[in-house]
Short mmCIF file of N, CA, C and O in Angstrom, two decimals:
data_model
loop_
_atom_site.label_atom_id
_atom_site.label_comp_id
_atom_site.label_asym_id
_atom_site.label_seq_id
_atom_site.Cartn_x
_atom_site.Cartn_y
_atom_site.Cartn_z
N MET A 1 88.61 -63.55 -87.01
CA MET A 1 87.90 -64.03 -85.96
C MET A 1 87.92 -63.02 -84.78
O MET A 1 88.56 -62.05 -84.68
N LEU A 2 86.65 -63.46 -83.82
CA LEU A 2 86.70 -62.23 -82.76
C LEU A 2 86.79 -62.90 -81.60
O LEU A 2 86.07 -64.00 -81.17
N TYR A 3 87.80 -62.22 -80.65
CA TYR A 3 88.00 -62.86 -79.37
C TYR A 3 87.28 -62.36 -78.27
O TYR A 3 87.38 -61.03 -78.29
N ILE A 4 86.42 -62.96 -77.44
CA ILE A 4 85.77 -62.52 -76.37
C ILE A 4 85.90 -63.42 -75.11
O ILE A 4 85.73 -64.68 -75.36
N ASN A 5 86.09 -62.79 -73.74
CA ASN A 5 86.09 -63.66 -72.95
C ASN A 5 84.80 -63.82 -72.08
O ASN A 5 83.62 -63.28 -72.69
N SER A 6 84.87 -64.89 -71.46
CA SER A 6 83.41 -65.35 -71.01
C SER A 6 82.84 -64.73 -69.93
O SER A 6 81.50 -64.59 -70.02
N VAL A 7 83.40 -63.59 -69.32
CA VAL A 7 82.60 -62.53 -68.51
C VAL A 7 81.88 -61.81 -69.44
O VAL A 7 80.84 -61.20 -69.23
N ARG A 8 82.70 -61.13 -70.49
CA ARG A 8 82.09 -60.33 -71.61
C ARG A 8 80.85 -60.78 -72.30
O ARG A 8 79.71 -60.34 -72.53
N LEU A 9 81.08 -61.92 -72.62
CA LEU A 9 79.87 -62.93 -73.11
C LEU A 9 78.66 -63.12 -72.26
O LEU A 9 77.64 -62.95 -72.79
N ARG A 10 79.08 -63.41 -70.88
CA ARG A 10 77.88 -63.50 -69.83
C ARG A 10 77.31 -62.17 -69.82
O ARG A 10 75.80 -62.15 -69.90
N GLU A 11 77.92 -60.93 -70.01
CA GLU A 11 77.27 -59.62 -70.00
C GLU A 11 76.13 -59.61 -70.97
O GLU A 11 75.22 -58.85 -71.10
N ILE A 12 76.59 -60.00 -72.32
CA ILE A 12 75.36 -59.43 -73.55
C ILE A 12 74.62 -60.82 -73.20
O ILE A 12 73.29 -60.36 -73.30
N LYS A 13 74.83 -61.99 -72.69
CA LYS A 13 73.48 -63.01 -72.52
C LYS A 13 72.71 -62.46 -71.43
O LYS A 13 71.48 -62.50 -71.73
N ASP A 14 73.11 -61.96 -70.45
CA ASP A 14 72.48 -61.30 -69.33
C ASP A 14 71.46 -60.21 -69.86
O ASP A 14 70.32 -59.92 -69.42
N LEU A 15 72.31 -59.38 -70.43
CA LEU A 15 71.35 -58.16 -71.10
C LEU A 15 70.37 -58.66 -72.15
O LEU A 15 69.29 -58.24 -71.98
N VAL A 16 70.65 -59.65 -72.93
CA VAL A 16 69.61 -60.19 -74.04
C VAL A 16 68.54 -60.90 -73.07
O VAL A 16 67.11 -60.41 -73.71
N LYS A 17 68.60 -61.55 -72.04
CA LYS A 17 67.67 -62.23 -71.54
C LYS A 17 66.87 -61.15 -70.58
O LYS A 17 65.60 -61.22 -70.77
N LYS A 18 67.44 -60.05 -70.19
CA LYS A 18 66.78 -58.99 -69.25
C LYS A 18 65.94 -58.21 -70.40
O LYS A 18 64.87 -57.72 -70.11
N SER A 19 66.33 -58.11 -71.71
CA SER A 19 65.50 -57.07 -72.53
C SER A 19 64.30 -57.75 -73.02
O SER A 19 63.63 -57.27 -73.88
N TYR A 20 64.41 -59.26 -73.09
CA TYR A 20 63.44 -60.17 -74.07
C TYR A 20 62.00 -59.79 -73.48
O TYR A 20 61.85 -59.57 -72.23
N PRO A 21 61.12 -59.61 -74.33
CA PRO A 21 61.13 -59.96 -75.76
C PRO A 21 61.18 -58.60 -76.82
O PRO A 21 61.00 -58.71 -77.94
N TYR A 22 61.88 -57.82 -76.24
CA TYR A 22 62.61 -56.76 -77.22
C TYR A 22 63.94 -56.89 -77.55
O TYR A 22 64.75 -57.49 -76.76
N GLU A 23 64.18 -56.29 -78.46
CA GLU A 23 65.67 -56.16 -79.00
C GLU A 23 66.58 -55.24 -78.04
O GLU A 23 65.99 -54.19 -78.04
N CYS A 24 67.86 -55.56 -77.62
CA CYS A 24 68.62 -54.85 -76.88
C CYS A 24 70.04 -54.38 -78.00
O CYS A 24 70.09 -55.27 -78.80
N CYS A 25 70.69 -53.51 -77.77
CA CYS A 25 72.10 -53.30 -78.51
C CYS A 25 73.09 -52.64 -77.80
O CYS A 25 72.82 -52.21 -76.62
N GLY A 26 74.20 -52.98 -78.19
CA GLY A 26 75.13 -52.06 -77.73
C GLY A 26 76.62 -52.28 -78.57
O GLY A 26 76.39 -52.75 -79.63
N LEU A 27 77.58 -51.82 -78.15
CA LEU A 27 79.07 -51.69 -78.64
C LEU A 27 80.04 -52.41 -78.26
O LEU A 27 80.04 -52.52 -76.90
N LEU A 28 80.64 -53.10 -78.91
CA LEU A 28 81.63 -54.11 -78.47
C LEU A 28 82.98 -52.88 -78.61
O LEU A 28 83.53 -52.73 -79.94
N ILE A 29 83.62 -52.82 -77.47
CA ILE A 29 85.03 -52.04 -77.51
C ILE A 29 86.35 -52.74 -77.22
O ILE A 29 86.19 -54.13 -76.56
N GLY A 30 87.27 -52.58 -77.82
CA GLY A 30 88.39 -53.31 -77.90
C GLY A 30 89.56 -53.14 -78.75
O GLY A 30 89.66 -51.87 -79.30
N THR A 31 90.13 -54.31 -79.46
CA THR A 31 91.33 -53.81 -80.13
C THR A 31 91.16 -54.52 -81.69
O THR A 31 90.57 -55.68 -81.56
N ASN A 32 91.88 -54.03 -82.27
CA ASN A 32 91.56 -54.48 -83.73
C ASN A 32 93.00 -54.42 -84.41
O ASN A 32 93.32 -54.02 -85.59
N LEU A 33 94.01 -55.14 -83.92
CA LEU A 33 95.38 -54.91 -84.55
C LEU A 33 95.68 -56.06 -84.89
O LEU A 33 95.24 -56.54 -86.24
N SER A 34 96.61 -57.23 -84.44
CA SER A 34 96.81 -58.38 -84.99
C SER A 34 95.68 -59.51 -84.75
O SER A 34 95.50 -60.17 -85.63
N GLU A 35 94.73 -58.77 -83.73
CA GLU A 35 93.62 -59.64 -83.55
C GLU A 35 92.52 -58.72 -83.04
O GLU A 35 92.82 -57.82 -82.71
N LYS A 36 91.34 -59.16 -83.69
CA LYS A 36 89.95 -58.56 -83.05
C LYS A 36 89.74 -58.83 -81.61
O LYS A 36 89.06 -60.32 -81.66
N LYS A 37 89.88 -58.11 -80.57
CA LYS A 37 89.42 -58.81 -79.16
C LYS A 37 88.59 -57.62 -78.44
O LYS A 37 88.95 -56.36 -78.47
N VAL A 38 87.67 -58.25 -77.99
CA VAL A 38 86.59 -57.51 -77.16
C VAL A 38 87.09 -57.36 -75.92
O VAL A 38 87.43 -58.20 -75.11
N ILE A 39 87.41 -56.00 -75.25
CA ILE A 39 87.78 -55.68 -73.98
C ILE A 39 86.67 -55.27 -72.95
O ILE A 39 86.55 -55.43 -72.00
N GLU A 40 85.65 -54.68 -73.61
CA GLU A 40 84.53 -54.23 -72.64
C GLU A 40 83.26 -54.25 -73.86
O GLU A 40 83.35 -54.17 -74.79
N VAL A 41 82.26 -54.45 -72.94
CA VAL A 41 80.81 -54.48 -73.88
C VAL A 41 80.22 -53.31 -73.06
O VAL A 41 80.05 -52.95 -71.90
N ARG A 42 79.66 -52.35 -73.91
CA ARG A 42 79.02 -51.03 -73.86
C ARG A 42 77.35 -50.95 -74.11
O ARG A 42 77.23 -50.74 -75.15
N PRO A 43 76.33 -51.55 -73.28
CA PRO A 43 75.09 -51.49 -73.71
C PRO A 43 74.43 -49.90 -73.97
O PRO A 43 75.00 -49.24 -73.32
N VAL A 44 73.88 -50.00 -74.78
CA VAL A 44 72.89 -48.54 -75.27
C VAL A 44 71.51 -48.91 -75.41
O VAL A 44 71.23 -49.95 -75.35
N GLU A 45 70.73 -47.98 -75.42
CA GLU A 45 69.40 -47.75 -75.21
C GLU A 45 69.11 -48.11 -76.68
O GLU A 45 69.95 -47.30 -77.62
N ASN A 46 67.96 -48.68 -76.96
CA ASN A 46 67.63 -49.29 -78.23
C ASN A 46 66.78 -47.96 -78.62
O ASN A 46 65.72 -47.26 -78.21
N LYS A 47 67.08 -46.84 -79.53
CA LYS A 47 66.38 -45.48 -79.91
C LYS A 47 64.95 -46.02 -80.59
O LYS A 47 64.25 -45.02 -80.81
N ASN A 48 64.91 -47.16 -81.16
CA ASN A 48 64.05 -47.26 -82.01
C ASN A 48 62.96 -48.05 -81.12
O ASN A 48 62.77 -48.88 -80.70
N LYS A 49 61.97 -46.80 -80.70
CA LYS A 49 60.63 -47.35 -79.93
C LYS A 49 59.71 -47.80 -80.77
O LYS A 49 58.94 -48.58 -79.94
N GLU A 50 59.39 -47.95 -81.64
CA GLU A 50 58.23 -47.92 -82.56
C GLU A 50 58.26 -49.41 -82.89
O GLU A 50 57.19 -50.31 -82.91
N ARG A 51 59.77 -50.27 -83.04
CA ARG A 51 59.56 -51.72 -83.58
C ARG A 51 60.48 -52.34 -82.62
O ARG A 51 61.49 -53.07 -83.13
N THR A 52 60.77 -52.05 -81.31
CA THR A 52 61.51 -52.67 -80.44
C THR A 52 61.47 -54.30 -80.48
O THR A 52 62.60 -54.94 -80.13
N HIS A 53 60.71 -54.94 -81.08
CA HIS A 53 60.29 -56.61 -81.15
C HIS A 53 61.41 -56.96 -82.24
O HIS A 53 61.64 -58.12 -82.19
N ASP A 54 61.76 -55.96 -83.18
CA ASP A 54 62.62 -56.57 -84.52
C ASP A 54 63.45 -55.37 -85.11
O ASP A 54 63.93 -55.74 -86.03
N ARG A 55 63.78 -54.43 -84.36
CA ARG A 55 64.65 -53.43 -84.86
C ARG A 55 65.16 -52.79 -83.63
O ARG A 55 64.80 -52.64 -82.73
N TYR A 56 66.70 -52.55 -84.00
CA TYR A 56 67.23 -51.68 -83.13
C TYR A 56 68.01 -50.47 -83.69
O TYR A 56 68.04 -50.34 -84.85
N GLU A 57 68.44 -49.39 -83.03
CA GLU A 57 68.81 -48.22 -83.40
C GLU A 57 69.79 -47.61 -82.55
O GLU A 57 69.25 -47.37 -81.28
N ILE A 58 70.74 -47.28 -82.89
CA ILE A 58 71.70 -46.58 -81.77
C ILE A 58 71.99 -45.24 -82.17
O ILE A 58 72.36 -45.06 -83.10
N ASP A 59 71.68 -44.45 -80.90
CA ASP A 59 71.67 -43.12 -81.01
C ASP A 59 73.20 -42.62 -81.23
O ASP A 59 74.27 -42.96 -80.94
N GLY A 60 73.60 -41.68 -82.47
CA GLY A 60 74.85 -41.35 -82.89
C GLY A 60 75.59 -40.55 -81.89
O GLY A 60 76.61 -40.73 -81.77
N LYS A 61 75.03 -39.83 -81.00
CA LYS A 61 75.29 -39.30 -79.82
C LYS A 61 76.27 -40.26 -79.02
O LYS A 61 77.36 -39.77 -78.40
N ASP A 62 75.39 -41.56 -78.69
CA ASP A 62 75.81 -42.49 -78.11
C ASP A 62 77.22 -43.09 -78.33
O ASP A 62 78.26 -43.25 -77.65
N PHE A 63 77.12 -43.17 -79.61
CA PHE A 63 78.20 -43.80 -80.55
C PHE A 63 79.40 -43.01 -80.34
O PHE A 63 80.45 -43.41 -80.13
N VAL A 64 79.29 -41.76 -80.87
CA VAL A 64 80.21 -40.72 -80.56
C VAL A 64 81.07 -40.64 -79.15
O VAL A 64 82.42 -40.49 -78.93
N LYS A 65 80.04 -40.61 -78.45
CA LYS A 65 80.45 -40.46 -77.06
C LYS A 65 81.17 -41.67 -76.37
O LYS A 65 82.59 -41.46 -76.06
N ILE A 66 80.96 -42.75 -76.59
CA ILE A 66 81.41 -44.01 -76.23
C ILE A 66 83.03 -44.37 -77.03
O ILE A 66 83.73 -44.69 -76.41
N ASP A 67 82.73 -43.65 -78.27
CA ASP A 67 83.93 -43.70 -79.21
C ASP A 67 85.05 -42.78 -78.73
O ASP A 67 86.31 -43.22 -78.17
N LYS A 68 84.70 -41.49 -78.26
CA LYS A 68 85.70 -40.92 -77.58
C LYS A 68 86.45 -41.43 -76.34
O LYS A 68 87.51 -41.36 -75.95
N GLU A 69 85.21 -41.80 -75.57
CA GLU A 69 85.51 -42.42 -74.09
C GLU A 69 86.79 -43.81 -74.43
O GLU A 69 87.76 -43.96 -73.71
N SER A 70 86.55 -44.50 -75.59
CA SER A 70 87.24 -45.67 -75.72
C SER A 70 88.63 -45.29 -76.11
O SER A 70 89.55 -45.87 -76.01
N ASN A 71 88.74 -44.27 -76.88
CA ASN A 71 90.04 -43.74 -77.48
C ASN A 71 90.77 -43.30 -76.31
O ASN A 71 92.17 -43.64 -76.74
N LYS A 72 90.29 -42.72 -75.60
CA LYS A 72 91.10 -42.29 -74.40
C LYS A 72 91.92 -43.40 -73.64
O LYS A 72 92.67 -43.23 -72.94
N LYS A 73 91.00 -44.39 -73.75
CA LYS A 73 91.75 -45.74 -73.01
C LYS A 73 92.43 -46.49 -73.93
O LYS A 73 92.86 -47.43 -73.52
N GLY A 74 92.81 -46.15 -75.42
CA GLY A 74 93.66 -47.09 -75.86
C GLY A 74 92.86 -47.87 -76.93
O GLY A 74 93.54 -48.72 -77.55
N PHE A 75 91.42 -47.71 -76.70
CA PHE A 75 90.50 -48.86 -77.43
C PHE A 75 89.65 -48.00 -78.33
O PHE A 75 89.78 -46.96 -78.68
N SER A 76 88.91 -48.96 -79.38
CA SER A 76 88.13 -48.33 -80.14
C SER A 76 86.83 -49.18 -80.20
O SER A 76 86.63 -50.50 -79.63
N ILE A 77 85.86 -48.75 -80.87
CA ILE A 77 84.54 -49.55 -81.03
C ILE A 77 84.86 -50.61 -82.41
O ILE A 77 85.42 -49.91 -83.35
N ILE A 78 84.95 -51.66 -82.22
CA ILE A 78 85.25 -53.00 -82.94
C ILE A 78 84.12 -53.26 -83.47
O ILE A 78 84.09 -54.28 -84.46
N GLY A 79 82.83 -53.26 -82.64
CA GLY A 79 81.58 -53.95 -83.34
C GLY A 79 80.40 -53.67 -82.46
O GLY A 79 80.42 -52.64 -81.88
N ILE A 80 79.25 -53.98 -82.83
CA ILE A 80 78.28 -53.83 -82.43
C ILE A 80 77.15 -55.07 -82.19
O ILE A 80 77.45 -56.21 -82.96
N PHE A 81 76.77 -55.10 -80.82
CA PHE A 81 75.73 -56.40 -80.80
C PHE A 81 74.34 -55.98 -80.66
O PHE A 81 74.00 -54.79 -80.27
N HIS A 82 73.46 -57.04 -80.79
CA HIS A 82 71.93 -56.63 -80.74
C HIS A 82 71.29 -58.25 -80.52
O HIS A 82 71.85 -59.13 -80.96
N SER A 83 70.25 -58.12 -80.34
CA SER A 83 69.30 -59.40 -80.00
C SER A 83 68.44 -59.59 -81.24
O SER A 83 67.73 -58.49 -81.61
N HIS A 84 67.86 -61.03 -81.29
CA HIS A 84 66.86 -61.25 -82.17
C HIS A 84 65.95 -62.35 -81.29
O HIS A 84 66.18 -63.18 -81.22
N PRO A 85 64.90 -61.44 -80.79
CA PRO A 85 63.84 -62.26 -80.05
C PRO A 85 63.35 -63.42 -80.69
O PRO A 85 62.65 -62.65 -81.78
N ASP A 86 63.36 -64.44 -80.54
CA ASP A 86 62.40 -65.53 -81.30
C ASP A 86 62.65 -65.82 -82.74
O ASP A 86 62.05 -65.63 -83.51
N ASN A 87 64.10 -65.37 -83.30
CA ASN A 87 64.30 -65.56 -84.39
C ASN A 87 65.92 -65.74 -84.55
O ASN A 87 66.51 -65.49 -83.70
N PRO A 88 66.37 -66.23 -85.46
CA PRO A 88 67.79 -66.76 -85.71
C PRO A 88 69.03 -65.70 -85.61
O PRO A 88 68.61 -64.66 -86.06
N PRO A 89 69.92 -66.16 -85.41
CA PRO A 89 70.93 -65.15 -85.22
C PRO A 89 71.49 -64.98 -86.54
O PRO A 89 72.88 -64.98 -86.61
N LEU A 90 70.73 -64.45 -87.65
CA LEU A 90 71.08 -64.31 -89.22
C LEU A 90 70.96 -62.55 -89.34
O LEU A 90 69.78 -62.51 -88.97
N PRO A 91 71.69 -61.89 -89.75
CA PRO A 91 71.51 -60.65 -90.53
C PRO A 91 70.23 -60.61 -91.28
O PRO A 91 70.15 -61.18 -91.97
N SER A 92 69.58 -59.64 -90.82
CA SER A 92 67.94 -59.33 -91.49
C SER A 92 68.35 -58.52 -92.52
O SER A 92 69.55 -57.94 -92.84
N ALA A 93 67.43 -58.14 -93.45
CA ALA A 93 67.61 -57.19 -94.39
C ALA A 93 67.94 -55.87 -93.92
O ALA A 93 68.78 -55.28 -94.53
N TYR A 94 67.35 -55.65 -92.89
CA TYR A 94 67.30 -54.14 -92.27
C TYR A 94 68.95 -54.19 -91.77
O TYR A 94 69.60 -53.03 -91.94
N ASP A 95 69.23 -55.06 -91.23
CA ASP A 95 70.71 -55.19 -90.83
C ASP A 95 71.97 -55.06 -91.72
O ASP A 95 72.68 -54.14 -91.71
N THR A 96 71.43 -55.72 -93.09
CA THR A 96 72.38 -55.59 -94.09
C THR A 96 72.40 -54.15 -94.69
O THR A 96 73.04 -53.54 -95.16
N GLU A 97 71.04 -53.52 -94.89
CA GLU A 97 70.86 -52.26 -95.06
C GLU A 97 71.93 -51.06 -94.66
O GLU A 97 71.91 -50.00 -94.93
N HIS A 98 71.93 -51.50 -93.29
CA HIS A 98 72.30 -50.67 -92.41
C HIS A 98 73.92 -50.93 -91.91
O HIS A 98 74.34 -50.12 -90.87
N ALA A 99 74.54 -51.72 -92.27
CA ALA A 99 75.63 -52.31 -91.66
C ALA A 99 76.81 -51.33 -92.50
O ALA A 99 77.04 -50.77 -93.39
N TRP A 100 77.89 -51.33 -91.58
CA TRP A 100 79.18 -50.72 -92.26
C TRP A 100 80.37 -51.86 -92.05
O TRP A 100 80.51 -52.58 -91.27
N ALA A 101 81.42 -51.77 -93.02
CA ALA A 101 82.17 -52.55 -93.29
C ALA A 101 83.32 -52.48 -92.00
O ALA A 101 83.42 -51.14 -91.66
N GLY A 102 83.89 -53.44 -91.70
CA GLY A 102 84.91 -53.40 -90.75
C GLY A 102 84.60 -53.58 -89.21
O GLY A 102 85.31 -54.09 -88.69
N TYR A 103 83.34 -53.52 -89.32
CA TYR A 103 82.73 -53.83 -87.63
C TYR A 103 82.41 -55.21 -87.49
O TYR A 103 81.97 -55.89 -88.63
N SER A 104 82.44 -55.73 -86.43
CA SER A 104 81.95 -57.17 -86.22
C SER A 104 80.34 -56.64 -85.66
O SER A 104 80.14 -55.90 -85.17
N TYR A 105 79.55 -57.55 -86.05
CA TYR A 105 77.86 -57.52 -85.77
C TYR A 105 77.64 -58.98 -84.78
O TYR A 105 77.51 -59.92 -85.73
N MET A 106 77.60 -58.86 -83.92
CA MET A 106 77.34 -60.04 -83.14
C MET A 106 75.76 -59.88 -82.86
O MET A 106 75.30 -58.97 -82.46
N ILE A 107 75.13 -60.99 -83.33
CA ILE A 107 73.97 -61.10 -83.05
C ILE A 107 73.51 -62.22 -82.15
O ILE A 107 73.82 -63.55 -82.42
N ALA A 108 72.74 -62.09 -80.97
CA ALA A 108 72.35 -62.90 -79.96
C ALA A 108 70.55 -63.28 -80.25
O ALA A 108 69.86 -62.39 -79.76
N ALA A 109 70.51 -64.46 -80.47
CA ALA A 109 69.25 -65.21 -81.07
C ALA A 109 68.92 -65.54 -79.46
O ALA A 109 69.65 -66.15 -79.05
N ILE A 110 67.92 -65.05 -79.02
CA ILE A 110 66.88 -65.53 -77.58
C ILE A 110 65.62 -66.22 -78.15
O ILE A 110 64.69 -65.63 -78.54
N GLU A 111 65.41 -67.32 -77.61
CA GLU A 111 64.02 -68.24 -77.85
C GLU A 111 63.52 -68.40 -76.71
O GLU A 111 64.03 -68.85 -75.73
N ASP A 112 62.21 -67.98 -76.53
CA ASP A 112 61.38 -68.15 -75.49
C ASP A 112 61.86 -67.36 -74.03
O ASP A 112 61.66 -68.03 -73.15
N GLY A 113 62.79 -66.49 -74.27
CA GLY A 113 63.35 -65.97 -73.24
C GLY A 113 64.49 -66.82 -72.58
O GLY A 113 64.90 -66.35 -71.41
N GLU A 114 64.80 -67.65 -73.02
CA GLU A 114 66.05 -68.59 -72.36
C GLU A 114 66.99 -69.08 -73.35
O GLU A 114 68.23 -68.65 -72.97
N LYS A 115 67.01 -69.82 -74.26
CA LYS A 115 67.88 -70.10 -75.07
C LYS A 115 68.58 -69.36 -76.07
O LYS A 115 67.90 -68.48 -76.69
N ILE A 116 69.95 -69.13 -75.50
CA ILE A 116 70.94 -68.10 -76.74
C ILE A 116 71.77 -68.58 -77.34
O ILE A 116 72.37 -69.63 -77.15
N ASP A 117 71.80 -68.31 -78.80
CA ASP A 117 72.73 -68.63 -79.93
C ASP A 117 72.96 -67.27 -80.41
O ASP A 117 72.36 -66.56 -80.94
N ILE A 118 74.65 -67.39 -80.21
CA ILE A 118 75.47 -65.79 -80.54
C ILE A 118 76.23 -66.37 -81.68
O ILE A 118 76.94 -67.20 -82.06
N ARG A 119 76.08 -65.53 -82.95
CA ARG A 119 76.94 -65.56 -83.91
C ARG A 119 77.43 -64.33 -84.19
O ARG A 119 76.85 -63.11 -83.92
N SER A 120 78.54 -64.14 -84.90
CA SER A 120 79.15 -62.95 -85.56
C SER A 120 79.23 -62.72 -87.09
O SER A 120 79.71 -63.87 -87.68
N TRP A 121 79.10 -61.53 -87.51
CA TRP A 121 79.13 -61.20 -88.99
C TRP A 121 80.24 -60.11 -89.17
O TRP A 121 80.24 -59.18 -88.30
N VAL A 122 80.79 -59.92 -90.32
CA VAL A 122 81.38 -58.91 -90.69
C VAL A 122 80.76 -58.65 -92.16
O VAL A 122 80.67 -59.57 -92.82
N PHE A 123 80.56 -57.28 -92.41
CA PHE A 123 79.79 -56.89 -93.79
C PHE A 123 80.94 -56.96 -94.84
O PHE A 123 81.97 -55.95 -94.78
N ASN A 124 80.56 -57.34 -95.65
CA ASN A 124 81.23 -57.60 -96.87
C ASN A 124 81.10 -56.14 -98.17
O ASN A 124 80.06 -56.48 -98.74
N GLU A 125 81.54 -55.40 -98.00
CA GLU A 125 81.26 -54.20 -98.97
C GLU A 125 81.21 -54.39 -100.20
O GLU A 125 80.37 -53.87 -101.15
N GLU A 126 82.11 -55.23 -100.76
CA GLU A 126 82.23 -55.46 -102.21
C GLU A 126 80.90 -56.03 -102.65
O GLU A 126 80.23 -56.08 -103.57
N ARG A 127 80.69 -57.16 -101.95
CA ARG A 127 79.31 -58.17 -102.31
C ARG A 127 78.30 -57.81 -101.66
O ARG A 127 76.72 -58.48 -101.80
N LYS A 128 78.20 -56.70 -100.79
CA LYS A 128 77.14 -56.22 -100.04
C LYS A 128 76.10 -57.30 -99.14
O LYS A 128 74.78 -57.21 -99.36
N GLN A 129 76.77 -58.22 -98.62
CA GLN A 129 76.17 -58.99 -97.83
C GLN A 129 77.29 -59.52 -96.57
O GLN A 129 78.58 -59.13 -96.47
N PHE A 130 76.75 -60.12 -95.66
CA PHE A 130 77.47 -60.65 -94.58
C PHE A 130 78.38 -62.00 -94.51
O PHE A 130 77.66 -62.67 -95.40
N ASP A 131 79.58 -61.91 -94.14
CA ASP A 131 80.21 -63.24 -94.04
C ASP A 131 80.50 -63.59 -92.30
O ASP A 131 80.36 -62.60 -91.44
N GLU A 132 80.01 -64.88 -92.11
CA GLU A 132 80.34 -65.03 -90.79
C GLU A 132 81.49 -65.14 -90.23
O GLU A 132 82.39 -65.53 -90.94
N GLU A 133 81.76 -64.60 -89.12
CA GLU A 133 82.97 -64.38 -88.18
C GLU A 133 83.04 -65.59 -87.20
O GLU A 133 82.06 -65.41 -86.37
N GLU A 134 84.02 -66.11 -86.97
CA GLU A 134 84.27 -66.97 -85.98
C GLU A 134 84.38 -66.49 -84.79
O GLU A 134 85.21 -65.24 -84.72
N ILE A 135 83.84 -66.96 -83.57
CA ILE A 135 84.11 -66.23 -82.41
C ILE A 135 84.75 -67.31 -81.33
O ILE A 135 84.56 -68.44 -81.43
N SER A 136 85.96 -66.62 -80.71
CA SER A 136 86.50 -67.40 -79.91
C SER A 136 86.55 -67.02 -78.44
O SER A 136 86.78 -65.86 -78.33
N CYS A 137 85.91 -67.86 -77.89
CA CYS A 137 85.74 -67.37 -76.25
C CYS A 137 86.78 -67.88 -75.19
O CYS A 137 86.85 -69.36 -75.03
N LYS A 138 87.81 -67.26 -75.03
CA LYS A 138 88.80 -67.82 -74.11
C LYS A 138 89.22 -66.54 -73.02
O LYS A 138 89.12 -65.52 -73.41
N ASP A 139 89.68 -67.09 -71.86
CA ASP A 139 89.77 -66.30 -70.90
C ASP A 139 91.15 -66.00 -70.66
O ASP A 139 92.24 -66.38 -71.32
#
C-alpha cells in the first residue's frame, strides 16, 4: 500500500492539469519501512521532448541529485509519478520496459484536461509485469 496525504495528492493533480495535454513526471520521496509513505513530491522536467504527448523520461542527473537531497533528510525516492493525457492510468508497454522493481509507479490519467484518475503500480520483476498497489489518502 502507498500512503499519501491530500496535500501531496493535490500537488500531483495540479501539475497534471497544468501540463495537459503533455505528460509530466516527478519523483515520490518518503519512507519505505513498515509502510510506504510519500512525504514529498518532486516534479522534474520531462526530458523526452519528441513524444511529450505519450512518453516521459527523467534525467539521470535529476534522479541522483534528488536522491542525495532526500537521503540528507532521512528519506529516499520510493516512486515515480507521471501522467497519461487522454489515456487510462494503466502502465504502457513502454512503462513496463523501463520499470525498476521496488518503486511505486503512480499514473495520473487526465481526460479532456479535467477529470483525473490516479492509480499506483509496482513492477513484479519475476513476472515482468505490474501489480496494482492500493493508494491510501490520509492526512
